[in-house]
Amino acid sequence: MMKSAPLLCGVVALLLGACVHAAIDMEIENKAVDRTIDLTSQLVKISYKITLEHKSKKAIGSYLFVVPEADRDRLAFISAKDSSKKELKLSETTTPKGVAFSMTLPAGSSNPVVYIETVFSRSLKPFPTSIGQSERQLVQYFGNVYFYSPYPTVTQKTTVHLSSRNVESYTQFKPSSQADSTITYGPYDNVPAFAQEPMTIHFENFTPFMTVTRLERTIEVSHWGNIAVEETIDIVHSGAELKGPFSRYDYQKDTRSNQPSVKSYKTLLPASATGVYYRDTNGNISTSALRTLKDAVELDLRPRFPLFGGWRTHYTLGYNVPSFEYLFQNGDNFLLKMRVIDHIFDDMVIDEVLTKIILPEGASNVKLIAPYSVQRHPDSLHYTYLDTFGRPVVSFSKRNLVENHINDFNLKYNFSRVMMLQEPLLVVGFLWVLFVFVIVWMRLDFSIIKEKEPHQHKD
């Protein structure tokens, strides 16, 4: 039975590959592909402008975009739009050639244009992996010179934008050229389907390489007008690790504007955020600065020490927002609409986020509508002051998030407004019992021997 398992897996893979191949219209071809690879940060952002054509001049109803299997785990975000910039729904399928994303195109066009955007995390590898305090940070990018597609491509061109003009080496596959911090590949004509030609670029990248290894976000909803948000954040500098000792004196003398270390970064909070606090295990961090913008509250966070490669920091950030901006009501039906994550820093990468929503005691019929696929955890209860049977807690998590995941979730639930009287009545009831107890206590006589009445002398 164990020996037949690999054979069965192979048969399933062949059947999947045959199904996907059958779903591909071999008459479709990529008439022109304009690909842009952005390597100016720690993320790899690749955008495509694809003009399609049917050899028989028929209308094209669907299109297939394939990501190599080796890149799937690093793919954080993908989106597709048509020529009118309308979002196209994607469905994912695993095939032997990679992960296929299929999309349905608007009807009536024989030469449609598709815009696809992908974001990859942890695709830039520091090389060397460790550097001294005053050395430059160099990274390597490994990609494909050609556009990896199940359809043949008539002509294609790739433009690579780097964060620096300091390029150690790059794959010179003709025709290719470098101008300042831009490398151009192509145009290449008559490229077959699933064509591959390795591309390697070794260059200087001094942008902050910070990764949020874990983010725990707690949202506590109160129907008395306030929503409290608290985030517990673990961050690691994921760039080249620091080699040798750290010198504070040399660090302060270093006037380079492209240091690989991180002194501070800016976090954006909602414009209505108040009561902001920023602390770690040692207490409040007073080096932060708060500035109110037109559409956000900008918090300049400065850790207690600069972050070098491999160094970590842990802190807690919290604030309050008014509930009327995020909580909507229709009778006993309520809708909570808030962000899954906030903007922690530019070009951020979050390995894992756990979001907890604490609802008022008595909330029922809870329904979560997430903006993308998440892992829902079992509901639990949270107890705080004056609670009797606990507040419902809705929890969900997701891995590998970037700025494109800053979207709102919708949480629907039922809550009777009579339950808002529960806590005031508990306080009133407790005080009433206390007063009654004091009155009874004062009227009781617990003495063993009664006091004698004072003797009155007769005149």
PDB file of N, CA, C and O in Angstrom, residues 330-359:
ATOM      1  N   ASN A 330     -28.375  48.613  12.734  1.00  0.00           N
ATOM      2  CA  ASN A 330     -29.722  48.572  12.168  1.00  0.00           C
ATOM      3  C   ASN A 330     -30.575  47.733  13.117  1.00  0.00           C
ATOM      4  O   ASN A 330     -30.627  46.510  13.001  1.00  0.00           O
ATOM      5  N   GLY A 331     -31.224  48.400  14.070  1.00  0.00           N
ATOM      6  CA  GLY A 331     -31.957  47.674  15.097  1.00  0.00           C
ATOM      7  C   GLY A 331     -30.982  46.958  16.027  1.00  0.00           C
ATOM      8  O   GLY A 331     -30.092  47.574  16.614  1.00  0.00           O
ATOM      9  N   ASP A 332     -31.158  45.644  16.144  1.00  0.00           N
ATOM     10  CA  ASP A 332     -30.244  44.826  16.949  1.00  0.00           C
ATOM     11  C   ASP A 332     -29.125  44.217  16.108  1.00  0.00           C
ATOM     12  O   ASP A 332     -28.350  43.396  16.608  1.00  0.00           O
ATOM     13  N   ASN A 333     -29.044  44.577  14.850  1.00  0.00           N
ATOM     14  CA  ASN A 333     -27.998  44.070  13.962  1.00  0.00           C
ATOM     15  C   ASN A 333     -26.864  45.094  13.881  1.00  0.00           C
ATOM     16  O   ASN A 333     -27.104  46.281  13.636  1.00  0.00           O
ATOM     17  N   PHE A 334     -25.645  44.622  14.063  1.00  0.00           N
ATOM     18  CA  PHE A 334     -24.481  45.498  14.065  1.00  0.00           C
ATOM     19  C   PHE A 334     -23.455  45.005  13.044  1.00  0.00           C
ATOM     20  O   PHE A 334     -23.350  43.795  12.780  1.00  0.00           O
ATOM     21  N   LEU A 335     -22.730  45.966  12.487  1.00  0.00           N
ATOM     22  CA  LEU A 335     -21.675  45.673  11.523  1.00  0.00           C
ATOM     23  C   LEU A 335     -20.411  46.424  11.941  1.00  0.00           C
ATOM     24  O   LEU A 335     -20.418  47.663  12.023  1.00  0.00           O
ATOM     25  N   LEU A 336     -19.352  45.686  12.196  1.00  0.00           N
ATOM     26  CA  LEU A 336     -18.055  46.270  12.520  1.00  0.00           C
ATOM     27  C   LEU A 336     -17.173  46.200  11.283  1.00  0.00           C
ATOM     28  O   LEU A 336     -16.974  45.121  10.710  1.00  0.00           O
ATOM     29  N   LYS A 337     -16.651  47.349  10.871  1.00  0.00           N
ATOM     30  CA  LYS A 337     -15.820  47.432   9.669  1.00  0.00           C
ATOM     31  C   LYS A 337     -14.511  48.111  10.026  1.00  0.00           C
ATOM     32  O   LYS A 337     -14.467  49.324  10.231  1.00  0.00           O
ATOM     33  N   MET A 338     -13.438  47.317  10.095  1.00  0.00           N
ATOM     34  CA  MET A 338     -12.128  47.834  10.472  1.00  0.00           C
ATOM     35  C   MET A 338     -11.039  47.151   9.644  1.00  0.00           C
ATOM     36  O   MET A 338     -11.279  46.147   8.974  1.00  0.00           O
ATOM     37  N   ARG A 339      -9.833  47.714   9.723  1.00  0.00           N
ATOM     38  CA  ARG A 339      -8.712  47.154   8.982  1.00  0.00           C
ATOM     39  C   ARG A 339      -8.213  45.855   9.634  1.00  0.00           C
ATOM     40  O   ARG A 339      -8.219  45.731  10.858  1.00  0.00           O
ATOM     41  N   VAL A 340      -7.753  44.959   8.783  1.00  0.00           N
ATOM     42  CA  VAL A 340      -7.106  43.755   9.295  1.00  0.00           C
ATOM     43  C   VAL A 340      -5.756  44.115   9.916  1.00  0.00           C
ATOM     44  O   VAL A 340      -5.398  43.631  10.999  1.00  0.00           O
ATOM     45  N   ILE A 341      -4.998  44.983   9.243  1.00  0.00           N
ATOM     46  CA  ILE A 341      -3.700  45.442   9.741  1.00  0.00           C
ATOM     47  C   ILE A 341      -3.577  46.928   9.455  1.00  0.00           C
ATOM     48  O   ILE A 341      -4.250  47.465   8.563  1.00  0.00           O
ATOM     49  N   ASP A 342      -2.690  47.588  10.199  1.00  0.00           N
ATOM     50  CA  ASP A 342      -2.350  48.984   9.943  1.00  0.00           C
ATOM     51  C   ASP A 342      -1.024  49.061   9.194  1.00  0.00           C
ATOM     52  O   ASP A 342      -0.316  48.057   9.028  1.00  0.00           O
ATOM     53  N   HIS A 343      -0.693  50.271   8.754  1.00  0.00           N
ATOM     54  CA  HIS A 343       0.590  50.521   8.101  1.00  0.00           C
ATOM     55  C   HIS A 343       1.662  50.629   9.190  1.00  0.00           C
ATOM     56  O   HIS A 343       1.726  51.617   9.921  1.00  0.00           O
ATOM     57  N   ILE A 344       2.499  49.608   9.319  1.00  0.00           N
ATOM     58  CA  ILE A 344       3.527  49.601  10.367  1.00  0.00           C
ATOM     59  C   ILE A 344       4.761  50.362   9.911  1.00  0.00           C
ATOM     60  O   ILE A 344       5.300  51.187  10.646  1.00  0.00           O
ATOM     61  N   PHE A 345       5.242  50.081   8.700  1.00  0.00           N
ATOM     62  CA  PHE A 345       6.340  50.838   8.090  1.00  0.00           C
ATOM     63  C   PHE A 345       6.276  50.626   6.593  1.00  0.00           C
ATOM     64  O   PHE A 345       5.561  49.740   6.097  1.00  0.00           O
ATOM     65  N   ASP A 346       7.002  51.438   5.845  1.00  0.00           N
ATOM     66  CA  ASP A 346       6.967  51.354   4.389  1.00  0.00           C
ATOM     67  C   ASP A 346       7.494  50.008   3.905  1.00  0.00           C
ATOM     68  O   ASP A 346       8.489  49.489   4.428  1.00  0.00           O
ATOM     69  N   ASP A 347       6.826  49.467   2.886  1.00  0.00           N
ATOM     70  CA  ASP A 347       7.234  48.193   2.272  1.00  0.00           C
ATOM     71  C   ASP A 347       7.377  47.105   3.329  1.00  0.00           C
ATOM     72  O   ASP A 347       8.352  46.350   3.369  1.00  0.00           O
ATOM     73  N   MET A 348       6.398  47.023   4.192  1.00  0.00           N
ATOM     74  CA  MET A 348       6.471  46.085   5.311  1.00  0.00           C
ATOM     75  C   MET A 348       6.209  44.653   4.858  1.00  0.00           C
ATOM     76  O   MET A 348       5.557  44.399   3.835  1.00  0.00           O
ATOM     77  N   VAL A 349       6.747  43.727   5.657  1.00  0.00           N
ATOM     78  CA  VAL A 349       6.515  42.293   5.481  1.00  0.00           C
ATOM     79  C   VAL A 349       6.096  41.739   6.834  1.00  0.00           C
ATOM     80  O   VAL A 349       6.775  41.963   7.839  1.00  0.00           O
ATOM     81  N   ILE A 350       4.978  41.033   6.870  1.00  0.00           N
ATOM     82  CA  ILE A 350       4.482  40.428   8.105  1.00  0.00           C
ATOM     83  C   ILE A 350       4.422  38.918   7.892  1.00  0.00           C
ATOM     84  O   ILE A 350       3.682  38.437   7.036  1.00  0.00           O
ATOM     85  N   ASP A 351       5.204  38.186   8.684  1.00  0.00           N
ATOM     86  CA  ASP A 351       5.194  36.731   8.554  1.00  0.00           C
ATOM     87  C   ASP A 351       3.864  36.142   9.000  1.00  0.00           C
ATOM     88  O   ASP A 351       3.313  35.256   8.348  1.00  0.00           O
ATOM     89  N   GLU A 352       3.356  36.641  10.117  1.00  0.00           N
ATOM     90  CA  GLU A 352       2.095  36.091  10.653  1.00  0.00           C
ATOM     91  C   GLU A 352       1.373  37.166  11.454  1.00  0.00           C
ATOM     92  O   GLU A 352       1.988  37.891  12.240  1.00  0.00           O
ATOM     93  N   VAL A 353       0.073  37.261  11.246  1.00  0.00           N
ATOM     94  CA  VAL A 353      -0.760  38.186  12.025  1.00  0.00           C
ATOM     95  C   VAL A 353      -1.903  37.391  12.638  1.00  0.00           C
ATOM     96  O   VAL A 353      -2.502  36.521  11.992  1.00  0.00           O
ATOM     97  N   LEU A 354      -2.150  37.659  13.910  1.00  0.00           N
ATOM     98  CA  LEU A 354      -3.282  37.062  14.619  1.00  0.00           C
ATOM     99  C   LEU A 354      -4.171  38.203  15.093  1.00  0.00           C
ATOM    100  O   LEU A 354      -3.744  39.056  15.885  1.00  0.00           O
ATOM    101  N   THR A 355      -5.389  38.247  14.589  1.00  0.00           N
ATOM    102  CA  THR A 355      -6.338  39.303  14.926  1.00  0.00           C
ATOM    103  C   THR A 355      -7.421  38.742  15.831  1.00  0.00           C
ATOM    104  O   THR A 355      -8.040  37.718  15.511  1.00  0.00           O
ATOM    105  N   LYS A 356      -7.633  39.424  16.957  1.00  0.00           N
ATOM    106  CA  LYS A 356      -8.680  39.042  17.905  1.00  0.00           C
ATOM    107  C   LYS A 356      -9.669  40.196  18.045  1.00  0.00           C
ATOM    108  O   LYS A 356      -9.247  41.329  18.280  1.00  0.00           O
ATOM    109  N   ILE A 357     -10.952  39.901  17.912  1.00  0.00           N
ATOM    110  CA  ILE A 357     -12.002  40.901  18.059  1.00  0.00           C
ATOM    111  C   ILE A 357     -12.841  40.518  19.266  1.00  0.00           C
ATOM    112  O   ILE A 357     -13.492  39.467  19.259  1.00  0.00           O
ATOM    113  N   ILE A 358     -12.807  41.346  20.297  1.00  0.00           N
ATOM    114  CA  ILE A 358     -13.564  41.109  21.526  1.00  0.00           C
ATOM    115  C   ILE A 358     -14.871  41.888  21.433  1.00  0.00           C
ATOM    116  O   ILE A 358     -14.870  43.123  21.407  1.00  0.00           O
ATOM    117  N   LEU A 359     -15.986  41.168  21.371  1.00  0.00           N
ATOM    118  CA  LEU A 359     -17.302  41.781  21.234  1.00  0.00           C
ATOM    119  C   LEU A 359     -17.945  41.983  22.604  1.00  0.00           C
ATOM    120  O   LEU A 359     -17.520  41.364  23.593  1.00  0.00           O
TER     121      LEU A 359
END
